[in-house]
Amino acid sequence: MDVKSTKVSPVLADSAPLNKSRLGIHSSLLPYSQAGPTFTNNILEIPRKKPGKFDDVLSNGWLEAMRSSSPPRKYILKDFTNVEVASEDGDIAYHAWTIKYPSALNSFRQIMDRAKNRKIVVFLDYDGTLSPIVDNPDHAFLSADMLAAVRRVAKYFPTAIITGRSRDKVYELVRLKELYYAGSHGMDIMFPAEDMASGNRSICTKYTDQQGKEVNLFQPASEFLPMINEVFRTLVEITKNIKGAKVENHKFCVSVHYRNVDENSWPIVAQFVYDILKDYPRLRLTHGRKVLEVRPMIDWDKGKAVEFLLESLGFSSNQDVLPIYIGDDRTDEDAFKVLQSGNRGYGILVSTVPKETNAFFSLRDPSEVKEFLESLVRMKQQLQRCQEAPAGQTHIRPPASTQNRVPAREPDVLFKGRVGQTADRSRVKEVEPQAGP
Ligand SMILES: O=P(O)(O)OC[C@H]1O[C@H](O[C@H]2O[C@H](CO)[C@@H](O)[C@H](O)[C@H]2O)[C@H](O)[C@@H](O)[C@@H]1O
């Protein structure tokens, strides 16, 4: 990772925005916010817009991306096979997709073979990966079982959560001190000072946390803090009359949720965000699951955060480590790409529907994520027991939950150094570039 260049500035060259803010709201948006969208007889009226003027968001692909962030049940399988197959319940399509992106549970032995003599490092996304997607982002809690699984996995493997949420917010939801946390899509990383390998120390800010512990903070977008706050306030104001819209401040990025907005009003949400980005050329958009995310235009993402954390843990050598990243979202693709390049590790996409991805394996939903984490723990425990067992009694069985998923094989073939299957990179297509203003 080129963190050194980051030290100078990770910010892509760009002109500064015109800061004409008044009352905390960008002045170019005041015509909207002063009059504001209003409802007459339940019909949303937006004063400044001419009828039918959503050309920007129609032509730049935003609306299409917004719709595809929640794929229809009847999914057309055409991107990854030569034939078009329509499946009423999605099962056939899903099954065909898992040939290309096999289940990480079914492939557990393969993953463990690859982990031989390597340190597994676990990276976890939060929403849609550890907690199921729910309508209200404030109610995205971890189940007690998932919390226990994450706690156990962190006992045996370095484990980090990398999320689009703010670091504080995700910590409030997880509250496990033994994890590493990267909030704001990796733009806010906290790392215990004493554990940090020397390389990255110089680009961090020292900070003493509430418990008096020294931590290092890496915040490559810190100069954007006032701008993000201003954009947050503006977006709250201009969307306040759009029923169901919700704006969240995640410190170095802002989320505009449209999950609970009537689909007819999605163009309005999109146009508001689009107009903001026109006024703040140093900000950009990424699409998440029924959420538009406004973030600084800096060369930093979840993939860069994975590299930063691996280096901070002292695992810059590809040979010593097997990073596993589990995520469900488009923003997780940056991390999948990093692991895919040079066959460094495994990305695992969490999805109940077929999706084009840079991940290597798949899992259906958070309950399968939990099962996978538990399998990692059981495998590690078995290994430890083996190491303590008298010589000659070192047979290892895969964890019970994955035993019936793997093809029958001699139990001790595992960990005998069989080379793990090499990634067939030709199968992976580029993901759609994120739309910009
Ligand atoms: O990187 P992540 O941890 O996956 O965070 C991405 C976004 O997650 C949250 O929104 C998503 O989950 C919500 C709760 O299930 C759901 O209501 C929403 O529709 C999803 O987009 C979070 O609220 C966002 O701010 C994050 O950016």
PDB file of C-alpha atoms in Angstrom, residues 11-295:
ATOM      1  CA  VAL A  11      -6.808  13.897  -1.424  1.00  0.00           C
ATOM      2  CA  LEU A  12      -7.249  13.770  -5.166  1.00  0.00           C
ATOM      3  CA  ALA A  13      -6.404  17.059  -6.791  1.00  0.00           C
ATOM      4  CA  ASP A  14      -9.557  19.062  -7.090  1.00  0.00           C
ATOM      5  CA  SER A  15     -10.716  22.583  -6.694  1.00  0.00           C
ATOM      6  CA  ALA A  16     -12.140  23.688  -3.394  1.00  0.00           C
ATOM      7  CA  PRO A  17     -15.900  24.108  -3.257  1.00  0.00           C
ATOM      8  CA  LEU A  18     -17.460  27.525  -3.185  1.00  0.00           C
ATOM      9  CA  ASN A  19     -18.382  27.894   0.417  1.00  0.00           C
ATOM     10  CA  LYS A  20     -21.297  30.246   0.435  1.00  0.00           C
ATOM     11  CA  SER A  21     -22.965  28.808   3.464  1.00  0.00           C
ATOM     12  CA  ARG A  22     -25.501  30.806   5.370  1.00  0.00           C
ATOM     13  CA  LEU A  23     -27.194  29.472   8.484  1.00  0.00           C
ATOM     14  CA  GLY A  24     -25.207  26.289   7.928  1.00  0.00           C
ATOM     15  CA  ILE A  25     -26.910  25.626   4.612  1.00  0.00           C
ATOM     16  CA  HIS A  26     -25.160  25.968   1.332  1.00  0.00           C
ATOM     17  CA  SER A  27     -26.521  29.113  -0.292  1.00  0.00           C
ATOM     18  CA  SER A  28     -26.948  27.562  -3.697  1.00  0.00           C
ATOM     19  CA  LEU A  29     -29.518  25.287  -2.110  1.00  0.00           C
ATOM     20  CA  LEU A  30     -31.424  27.990  -0.313  1.00  0.00           C
ATOM     21  CA  PRO A  31     -34.017  28.383  -3.083  1.00  0.00           C
ATOM     22  CA  TYR A  32     -34.910  24.750  -2.437  1.00  0.00           C
ATOM     23  CA  SER A  33     -34.780  24.847   1.283  1.00  0.00           C
ATOM     24  CA  GLN A  34     -36.523  28.162   1.760  1.00  0.00           C
ATOM     25  CA  ALA A  35     -39.515  27.199  -0.285  1.00  0.00           C
ATOM     26  CA  GLY A  36     -38.907  23.509   0.342  1.00  0.00           C
ATOM     27  CA  PRO A  37     -40.742  20.608  -1.162  1.00  0.00           C
ATOM     28  CA  THR A  38     -44.310  20.572   0.070  1.00  0.00           C
ATOM     29  CA  PHE A  39     -47.193  18.131   0.003  1.00  0.00           C
ATOM     30  CA  THR A  40     -50.556  19.206  -1.358  1.00  0.00           C
ATOM     31  CA  ASN A  41     -53.239  16.533  -1.226  1.00  0.00           C
ATOM     32  CA  ASN A  42     -50.464  14.022  -0.667  1.00  0.00           C
ATOM     33  CA  ILE A  43     -48.687  15.047  -3.862  1.00  0.00           C
ATOM     34  CA  LEU A  44     -45.118  16.162  -3.449  1.00  0.00           C
ATOM     35  CA  GLU A  45     -44.407  19.537  -5.013  1.00  0.00           C
ATOM     36  CA  ILE A  46     -40.928  20.869  -5.489  1.00  0.00           C
ATOM     37  CA  PRO A  47     -41.021  24.574  -6.207  1.00  0.00           C
ATOM     38  CA  ARG A  48     -37.750  25.043  -8.036  1.00  0.00           C
ATOM     39  CA  LYS A  49     -37.985  22.045 -10.310  1.00  0.00           C
ATOM     40  CA  LYS A  50     -39.605  22.318 -13.684  1.00  0.00           C
ATOM     41  CA  PRO A  51     -41.948  19.410 -14.382  1.00  0.00           C
ATOM     42  CA  GLY A  52     -40.063  16.341 -15.496  1.00  0.00           C
ATOM     43  CA  LYS A  53     -36.665  17.823 -14.718  1.00  0.00           C
ATOM     44  CA  PHE A  54     -34.807  14.882 -13.350  1.00  0.00           C
ATOM     45  CA  ASP A  55     -32.735  14.528 -16.476  1.00  0.00           C
ATOM     46  CA  ASP A  56     -29.483  14.522 -14.519  1.00  0.00           C
ATOM     47  CA  VAL A  57     -30.227  11.527 -12.394  1.00  0.00           C
ATOM     48  CA  LEU A  58     -31.990   9.735 -15.226  1.00  0.00           C
ATOM     49  CA  SER A  59     -29.091  10.146 -17.606  1.00  0.00           C
ATOM     50  CA  ASN A  60     -26.222   9.559 -15.196  1.00  0.00           C
ATOM     51  CA  GLY A  61     -27.444   6.107 -14.188  1.00  0.00           C
ATOM     52  CA  TRP A  62     -28.160   6.991 -10.565  1.00  0.00           C
ATOM     53  CA  LEU A  63     -31.785   5.942 -10.719  1.00  0.00           C
ATOM     54  CA  GLU A  64     -30.922   2.688 -12.355  1.00  0.00           C
ATOM     55  CA  ALA A  65     -28.291   2.066  -9.680  1.00  0.00           C
ATOM     56  CA  MET A  66     -30.816   2.945  -6.981  1.00  0.00           C
ATOM     57  CA  ARG A  67     -33.275   0.420  -8.369  1.00  0.00           C
ATOM     58  CA  SER A  68     -30.677  -2.306  -8.744  1.00  0.00           C
ATOM     59  CA  SER A  69     -29.581  -1.843  -5.144  1.00  0.00           C
ATOM     60  CA  SER A  70     -32.667  -3.920  -4.377  1.00  0.00           C
ATOM     61  CA  PRO A  71     -32.851  -6.556  -7.098  1.00  0.00           C
ATOM     62  CA  PRO A  72     -36.324  -7.791  -8.005  1.00  0.00           C
ATOM     63  CA  ARG A  73     -37.336 -11.257  -6.899  1.00  0.00           C
ATOM     64  CA  LYS A  74     -37.603 -12.422 -10.467  1.00  0.00           C
ATOM     65  CA  TYR A  75     -33.934 -12.227 -11.289  1.00  0.00           C
ATOM     66  CA  ILE A  76     -32.636 -12.551 -14.820  1.00  0.00           C
ATOM     67  CA  LEU A  77     -29.443 -14.528 -14.959  1.00  0.00           C
ATOM     68  CA  LYS A  78     -27.617 -13.187 -17.940  1.00  0.00           C
ATOM     69  CA  ASP A  79     -24.465 -11.485 -16.740  1.00  0.00           C
ATOM     70  CA  PHE A  80     -22.485 -14.544 -15.844  1.00  0.00           C
ATOM     71  CA  THR A  81     -23.710 -17.236 -18.220  1.00  0.00           C
ATOM     72  CA  ASN A  82     -24.386 -17.098 -21.912  1.00  0.00           C
ATOM     73  CA  VAL A  83     -27.986 -18.045 -21.506  1.00  0.00           C
ATOM     74  CA  GLU A  84     -30.814 -16.067 -20.030  1.00  0.00           C
ATOM     75  CA  VAL A  85     -32.645 -17.965 -17.351  1.00  0.00           C
ATOM     76  CA  ALA A  86     -35.614 -16.523 -15.556  1.00  0.00           C
ATOM     77  CA  SER A  87     -36.323 -18.119 -12.224  1.00  0.00           C
ATOM     78  CA  GLU A  88     -39.537 -17.503 -10.391  1.00  0.00           C
ATOM     79  CA  ASP A  89     -38.156 -18.080  -6.909  1.00  0.00           C
ATOM     80  CA  GLY A  90     -34.546 -17.316  -7.652  1.00  0.00           C
ATOM     81  CA  ASP A  91     -33.288 -20.704  -6.467  1.00  0.00           C
ATOM     82  CA  ILE A  92     -32.128 -21.918  -9.871  1.00  0.00           C
ATOM     83  CA  ALA A  93     -30.394 -18.647 -10.574  1.00  0.00           C
ATOM     84  CA  TYR A  94     -28.802 -18.642  -7.143  1.00  0.00           C
ATOM     85  CA  HIS A  95     -27.589 -22.198  -7.539  1.00  0.00           C
ATOM     86  CA  ALA A  96     -26.034 -21.421 -10.927  1.00  0.00           C
ATOM     87  CA  TRP A  97     -24.363 -18.370  -9.423  1.00  0.00           C
ATOM     88  CA  THR A  98     -22.788 -20.394  -6.618  1.00  0.00           C
ATOM     89  CA  ILE A  99     -20.925 -22.430  -9.199  1.00  0.00           C
ATOM     90  CA  LYS A 100     -19.015 -19.281  -9.917  1.00  0.00           C
ATOM     91  CA  TYR A 101     -18.997 -17.976  -6.346  1.00  0.00           C
ATOM     92  CA  PRO A 102     -19.122 -21.114  -4.195  1.00  0.00           C
ATOM     93  CA  SER A 103     -20.483 -21.100  -0.686  1.00  0.00           C
ATOM     94  CA  ALA A 104     -17.705 -20.402   1.835  1.00  0.00           C
ATOM     95  CA  LEU A 105     -19.300 -23.047   4.052  1.00  0.00           C
ATOM     96  CA  ASN A 106     -19.183 -25.701   1.343  1.00  0.00           C
ATOM     97  CA  SER A 107     -15.624 -24.631   0.564  1.00  0.00           C
ATOM     98  CA  PHE A 108     -14.469 -24.556   4.152  1.00  0.00           C
ATOM     99  CA  ARG A 109     -11.813 -27.230   3.621  1.00  0.00           C
ATOM    100  CA  GLN A 110     -10.379 -25.360   0.678  1.00  0.00           C
ATOM    101  CA  ILE A 111     -10.141 -22.214   2.766  1.00  0.00           C
ATOM    102  CA  MET A 112      -8.468 -24.086   5.595  1.00  0.00           C
ATOM    103  CA  ASP A 113      -6.012 -25.717   3.199  1.00  0.00           C
ATOM    104  CA  ARG A 114      -5.030 -22.284   2.043  1.00  0.00           C
ATOM    105  CA  ALA A 115      -4.738 -21.114   5.657  1.00  0.00           C
ATOM    106  CA  LYS A 116      -2.086 -23.674   6.434  1.00  0.00           C
ATOM    107  CA  ASN A 117       0.928 -21.977   8.045  1.00  0.00           C
ATOM    108  CA  ARG A 118      -0.757 -18.615   7.662  1.00  0.00           C
ATOM    109  CA  LYS A 119      -2.388 -16.300  10.109  1.00  0.00           C
ATOM    110  CA  ILE A 120      -6.028 -15.725   9.302  1.00  0.00           C
ATOM    111  CA  VAL A 121      -7.117 -12.101   9.695  1.00  0.00           C
ATOM    112  CA  VAL A 122     -10.872 -11.507   9.647  1.00  0.00           C
ATOM    113  CA  PHE A 123     -12.465  -8.351   8.243  1.00  0.00           C
ATOM    114  CA  LEU A 124     -16.181  -7.846   8.716  1.00  0.00           C
ATOM    115  CA  ASP A 125     -18.620  -5.378   7.282  1.00  0.00           C
ATOM    116  CA  TYR A 126     -21.479  -4.533   9.648  1.00  0.00           C
ATOM    117  CA  ASP A 127     -24.880  -3.908   7.982  1.00  0.00           C
ATOM    118  CA  GLY A 128     -26.170  -6.829   5.960  1.00  0.00           C
ATOM    119  CA  THR A 129     -23.207  -8.942   7.078  1.00  0.00           C
ATOM    120  CA  LEU A 130     -23.326  -9.101  10.861  1.00  0.00           C
ATOM    121  CA  SER A 131     -26.771  -7.612  11.272  1.00  0.00           C
ATOM    122  CA  PRO A 132     -29.677  -8.260   8.912  1.00  0.00           C
ATOM    123  CA  ILE A 133     -30.913  -5.332   6.835  1.00  0.00           C
ATOM    124  CA  VAL A 134     -33.823  -3.651   8.597  1.00  0.00           C
ATOM    125  CA  ASP A 135     -35.930  -0.630   7.690  1.00  0.00           C
ATOM    126  CA  ASN A 136     -34.626   1.580  10.470  1.00  0.00           C
ATOM    127  CA  PRO A 137     -30.813   1.908  10.546  1.00  0.00           C
ATOM    128  CA  ASP A 138     -31.017   2.701  14.265  1.00  0.00           C
ATOM    129  CA  HIS A 139     -32.455  -0.763  14.854  1.00  0.00           C
ATOM    130  CA  ALA A 140     -29.732  -2.772  13.136  1.00  0.00           C
ATOM    131  CA  PHE A 141     -28.683  -4.731  16.209  1.00  0.00           C
ATOM    132  CA  LEU A 142     -26.507  -7.799  16.506  1.00  0.00           C
ATOM    133  CA  SER A 143     -28.178 -10.973  17.702  1.00  0.00           C
ATOM    134  CA  ALA A 144     -26.747 -12.397  20.916  1.00  0.00           C
ATOM    135  CA  ASP A 145     -25.485 -15.416  18.940  1.00  0.00           C
ATOM    136  CA  MET A 146     -23.752 -13.245  16.376  1.00  0.00           C
ATOM    137  CA  LEU A 147     -22.157 -11.155  19.095  1.00  0.00           C
ATOM    138  CA  ALA A 148     -20.860 -14.321  20.754  1.00  0.00           C
ATOM    139  CA  ALA A 149     -19.537 -15.607  17.417  1.00  0.00           C
ATOM    140  CA  VAL A 150     -17.691 -12.343  16.718  1.00  0.00           C
ATOM    141  CA  ARG A 151     -16.274 -12.285  20.230  1.00  0.00           C
ATOM    142  CA  ARG A 152     -14.996 -15.863  19.858  1.00  0.00           C
ATOM    143  CA  VAL A 153     -13.521 -15.285  16.431  1.00  0.00           C
ATOM    144  CA  ALA A 154     -11.671 -12.231  17.754  1.00  0.00           C
ATOM    145  CA  LYS A 155     -10.219 -14.393  20.527  1.00  0.00           C
ATOM    146  CA  TYR A 156      -8.387 -16.528  17.963  1.00  0.00           C
ATOM    147  CA  PHE A 157      -7.859 -14.231  14.975  1.00  0.00           C
ATOM    148  CA  PRO A 158      -7.170 -10.511  14.590  1.00  0.00           C
ATOM    149  CA  THR A 159     -10.611  -9.196  13.679  1.00  0.00           C
ATOM    150  CA  ALA A 160     -11.675  -5.810  12.353  1.00  0.00           C
ATOM    151  CA  ILE A 161     -15.002  -4.244  11.509  1.00  0.00           C
ATOM    152  CA  ILE A 162     -14.902  -1.967   8.472  1.00  0.00           C
ATOM    153  CA  THR A 163     -18.143  -0.094   8.023  1.00  0.00           C
ATOM    154  CA  GLY A 164     -19.780   2.858   6.326  1.00  0.00           C
ATOM    155  CA  ARG A 165     -21.155   3.888   9.696  1.00  0.00           C
ATOM    156  CA  SER A 166     -19.243   6.200  11.965  1.00  0.00           C
ATOM    157  CA  ARG A 167     -16.756   4.427  14.179  1.00  0.00           C
ATOM    158  CA  ASP A 168     -18.539   5.602  17.342  1.00  0.00           C
ATOM    159  CA  LYS A 169     -21.894   4.365  16.087  1.00  0.00           C
ATOM    160  CA  VAL A 170     -20.633   0.916  15.188  1.00  0.00           C
ATOM    161  CA  TYR A 171     -18.801   0.633  18.491  1.00  0.00           C
ATOM    162  CA  GLU A 172     -22.052   1.478  20.285  1.00  0.00           C
ATOM    163  CA  LEU A 173     -23.691  -1.414  18.444  1.00  0.00           C
ATOM    164  CA  VAL A 174     -20.895  -3.957  18.950  1.00  0.00           C
ATOM    165  CA  ARG A 175     -19.088  -2.924  22.129  1.00  0.00           C
ATOM    166  CA  LEU A 176     -16.277  -5.442  21.838  1.00  0.00           C
ATOM    167  CA  LYS A 177     -12.955  -3.963  22.904  1.00  0.00           C
ATOM    168  CA  GLU A 178     -11.022  -6.814  21.340  1.00  0.00           C
ATOM    169  CA  LEU A 179     -11.848  -5.720  17.770  1.00  0.00           C
ATOM    170  CA  TYR A 180     -10.254  -3.150  15.493  1.00  0.00           C
ATOM    171  CA  TYR A 181     -12.687  -0.576  14.127  1.00  0.00           C
ATOM    172  CA  ALA A 182     -12.654   1.379  10.880  1.00  0.00           C
ATOM    173  CA  GLY A 183     -15.619   3.710  10.430  1.00  0.00           C
ATOM    174  CA  SER A 184     -16.709   6.007   7.582  1.00  0.00           C
ATOM    175  CA  HIS A 185     -15.777   3.420   4.924  1.00  0.00           C
ATOM    176  CA  GLY A 186     -12.287   3.087   6.353  1.00  0.00           C
ATOM    177  CA  MET A 187     -11.648   6.834   6.659  1.00  0.00           C
ATOM    178  CA  ASP A 188     -11.589   6.642  10.463  1.00  0.00           C
ATOM    179  CA  ILE A 189      -9.346   3.913  11.831  1.00  0.00           C
ATOM    180  CA  MET A 190      -8.514   3.485  15.492  1.00  0.00           C
ATOM    181  CA  PHE A 191      -5.643   1.185  16.408  1.00  0.00           C
ATOM    182  CA  PRO A 192      -4.066   0.472  19.818  1.00  0.00           C
ATOM    183  CA  ALA A 193      -0.762   2.365  19.846  1.00  0.00           C
ATOM    184  CA  GLU A 194       1.176  -0.452  21.517  1.00  0.00           C
ATOM    185  CA  ASP A 195       0.113  -3.035  18.886  1.00  0.00           C
ATOM    186  CA  MET A 196       0.833  -0.948  15.819  1.00  0.00           C
ATOM    187  CA  ALA A 197       3.701  -2.027  13.611  1.00  0.00           C
ATOM    188  CA  SER A 198       6.084   0.866  13.194  1.00  0.00           C
ATOM    189  CA  GLY A 199       5.419   1.681   9.510  1.00  0.00           C
ATOM    190  CA  ASN A 200       2.086   3.402   9.919  1.00  0.00           C
ATOM    191  CA  ARG A 201       2.728   5.145  13.240  1.00  0.00           C
ATOM    192  CA  SER A 202       4.111   8.269  11.660  1.00  0.00           C
ATOM    193  CA  ILE A 203       0.929   8.928   9.679  1.00  0.00           C
ATOM    194  CA  CYS A 204      -1.370   8.577  12.689  1.00  0.00           C
ATOM    195  CA  THR A 205      -2.446  10.974  15.373  1.00  0.00           C
ATOM    196  CA  LYS A 206      -1.933   9.883  18.956  1.00  0.00           C
ATOM    197  CA  TYR A 207      -4.948  10.017  21.169  1.00  0.00           C
ATOM    198  CA  THR A 208      -5.787   8.841  24.669  1.00  0.00           C
ATOM    199  CA  ASP A 209      -9.166   7.134  24.871  1.00  0.00           C
ATOM    200  CA  GLN A 210     -11.681   7.320  27.731  1.00  0.00           C
ATOM    201  CA  GLN A 211     -10.001   4.428  29.525  1.00  0.00           C
ATOM    202  CA  GLY A 212      -6.679   6.242  29.382  1.00  0.00           C
ATOM    203  CA  LYS A 213      -5.342   3.891  26.718  1.00  0.00           C
ATOM    204  CA  GLU A 214      -3.057   5.256  24.001  1.00  0.00           C
ATOM    205  CA  VAL A 215      -4.489   4.760  20.544  1.00  0.00           C
ATOM    206  CA  ASN A 216      -3.462   5.814  17.071  1.00  0.00           C
ATOM    207  CA  LEU A 217      -6.030   7.447  14.827  1.00  0.00           C
ATOM    208  CA  PHE A 218      -5.785   7.415  11.072  1.00  0.00           C
ATOM    209  CA  GLN A 219      -8.208   9.887   9.526  1.00  0.00           C
ATOM    210  CA  PRO A 220      -7.155  10.702   5.983  1.00  0.00           C
ATOM    211  CA  ALA A 221     -10.236  12.881   5.383  1.00  0.00           C
ATOM    212  CA  SER A 222     -10.036  14.990   8.538  1.00  0.00           C
ATOM    213  CA  GLU A 223      -9.911  18.267   6.587  1.00  0.00           C
ATOM    214  CA  PHE A 224     -13.390  17.440   5.222  1.00  0.00           C
ATOM    215  CA  LEU A 225     -15.063  17.431   8.625  1.00  0.00           C
ATOM    216  CA  PRO A 226     -16.583  20.965   8.401  1.00  0.00           C
ATOM    217  CA  MET A 227     -17.720  20.346   4.826  1.00  0.00           C
ATOM    218  CA  ILE A 228     -19.371  17.042   5.708  1.00  0.00           C
ATOM    219  CA  ASN A 229     -21.175  18.683   8.632  1.00  0.00           C
ATOM    220  CA  GLU A 230     -22.417  21.441   6.370  1.00  0.00           C
ATOM    221  CA  VAL A 231     -23.614  18.978   3.726  1.00  0.00           C
ATOM    222  CA  PHE A 232     -25.299  16.893   6.415  1.00  0.00           C
ATOM    223  CA  ARG A 233     -27.251  19.900   7.704  1.00  0.00           C
ATOM    224  CA  THR A 234     -28.238  20.886   4.177  1.00  0.00           C
ATOM    225  CA  LEU A 235     -29.387  17.399   3.262  1.00  0.00           C
ATOM    226  CA  VAL A 236     -31.434  17.106   6.448  1.00  0.00           C
ATOM    227  CA  GLU A 237     -33.103  20.401   5.625  1.00  0.00           C
ATOM    228  CA  ILE A 238     -33.882  19.786   1.972  1.00  0.00           C
ATOM    229  CA  THR A 239     -35.141  16.242   2.443  1.00  0.00           C
ATOM    230  CA  LYS A 240     -37.229  16.956   5.514  1.00  0.00           C
ATOM    231  CA  ASN A 241     -40.496  16.868   3.584  1.00  0.00           C
ATOM    232  CA  ILE A 242     -39.729  13.688   1.693  1.00  0.00           C
ATOM    233  CA  LYS A 243     -41.607  11.047   3.587  1.00  0.00           C
ATOM    234  CA  GLY A 244     -39.322   8.201   4.691  1.00  0.00           C
ATOM    235  CA  ALA A 245     -36.040   9.896   3.775  1.00  0.00           C
ATOM    236  CA  LYS A 246     -33.395   9.699   6.474  1.00  0.00           C
ATOM    237  CA  VAL A 247     -30.005  11.380   6.572  1.00  0.00           C
ATOM    238  CA  GLU A 248     -27.210  10.113   8.806  1.00  0.00           C
ATOM    239  CA  ASN A 249     -23.972  11.848   9.715  1.00  0.00           C
ATOM    240  CA  HIS A 250     -21.172   9.311   9.748  1.00  0.00           C
ATOM    241  CA  LYS A 251     -18.421  11.805  10.526  1.00  0.00           C
ATOM    242  CA  PHE A 252     -16.504  11.608   7.233  1.00  0.00           C
ATOM    243  CA  CYS A 253     -19.481  10.702   5.071  1.00  0.00           C
ATOM    244  CA  VAL A 254     -23.208  11.276   4.928  1.00  0.00           C
ATOM    245  CA  SER A 255     -25.841   8.616   4.203  1.00  0.00           C
ATOM    246  CA  VAL A 256     -29.111   9.510   2.525  1.00  0.00           C
ATOM    247  CA  HIS A 257     -31.528   6.602   2.935  1.00  0.00           C
ATOM    248  CA  TYR A 258     -34.421   6.075   0.523  1.00  0.00           C
ATOM    249  CA  ARG A 259     -35.463   2.570   1.662  1.00  0.00           C
ATOM    250  CA  ASN A 260     -38.651   3.955   3.179  1.00  0.00           C
ATOM    251  CA  VAL A 261     -39.304   6.548   0.477  1.00  0.00           C
ATOM    252  CA  ASP A 262     -42.001   5.896  -2.114  1.00  0.00           C
ATOM    253  CA  GLU A 263     -40.254   4.852  -5.314  1.00  0.00           C
ATOM    254  CA  ASN A 264     -41.922   7.720  -7.194  1.00  0.00           C
ATOM    255  CA  SER A 265     -39.972  10.124  -5.024  1.00  0.00           C
ATOM    256  CA  TRP A 266     -36.572   8.479  -5.540  1.00  0.00           C
ATOM    257  CA  PRO A 267     -35.740  10.867  -8.410  1.00  0.00           C
ATOM    258  CA  ILE A 268     -36.267  13.785  -6.044  1.00  0.00           C
ATOM    259  CA  VAL A 269     -33.907  12.328  -3.457  1.00  0.00           C
ATOM    260  CA  ALA A 270     -31.359  11.600  -6.157  1.00  0.00           C
ATOM    261  CA  GLN A 271     -31.646  15.072  -7.682  1.00  0.00           C
ATOM    262  CA  PHE A 272     -31.112  16.761  -4.308  1.00  0.00           C
ATOM    263  CA  VAL A 273     -27.961  14.747  -3.702  1.00  0.00           C
ATOM    264  CA  TYR A 274     -26.808  15.342  -7.258  1.00  0.00           C
ATOM    265  CA  ASP A 275     -27.231  19.089  -6.847  1.00  0.00           C
ATOM    266  CA  ILE A 276     -25.219  19.014  -3.624  1.00  0.00           C
ATOM    267  CA  LEU A 277     -22.373  17.234  -5.365  1.00  0.00           C
ATOM    268  CA  LYS A 278     -22.361  19.835  -8.125  1.00  0.00           C
ATOM    269  CA  ASP A 279     -21.746  22.444  -5.431  1.00  0.00           C
ATOM    270  CA  TYR A 280     -19.138  20.400  -3.617  1.00  0.00           C
ATOM    271  CA  PRO A 281     -16.855  19.046  -6.320  1.00  0.00           C
ATOM    272  CA  ARG A 282     -14.541  17.552  -3.702  1.00  0.00           C
ATOM    273  CA  LEU A 283     -17.244  15.166  -2.613  1.00  0.00           C
ATOM    274  CA  ARG A 284     -18.417  12.084  -4.475  1.00  0.00           C
ATOM    275  CA  LEU A 285     -21.206   9.554  -4.360  1.00  0.00           C
ATOM    276  CA  THR A 286     -21.234   5.836  -3.721  1.00  0.00           C
ATOM    277  CA  HIS A 287     -24.292   3.612  -3.811  1.00  0.00           C
ATOM    278  CA  GLY A 288     -25.157   1.275  -0.963  1.00  0.00           C
ATOM    279  CA  ARG A 289     -28.250  -0.740  -0.165  1.00  0.00           C
ATOM    280  CA  LYS A 290     -31.030   1.771  -0.712  1.00  0.00           C
ATOM    281  CA  VAL A 291     -28.702   4.484   0.460  1.00  0.00           C
ATOM    282  CA  LEU A 292     -26.784   7.240  -1.325  1.00  0.00           C
ATOM    283  CA  GLU A 293     -23.498   7.953   0.363  1.00  0.00           C
ATOM    284  CA  VAL A 294     -21.725  11.260   0.025  1.00  0.00           C
ATOM    285  CA  ARG A 295     -18.048  11.086   0.819  1.00  0.00           C
TER     286      ARG A 295
END
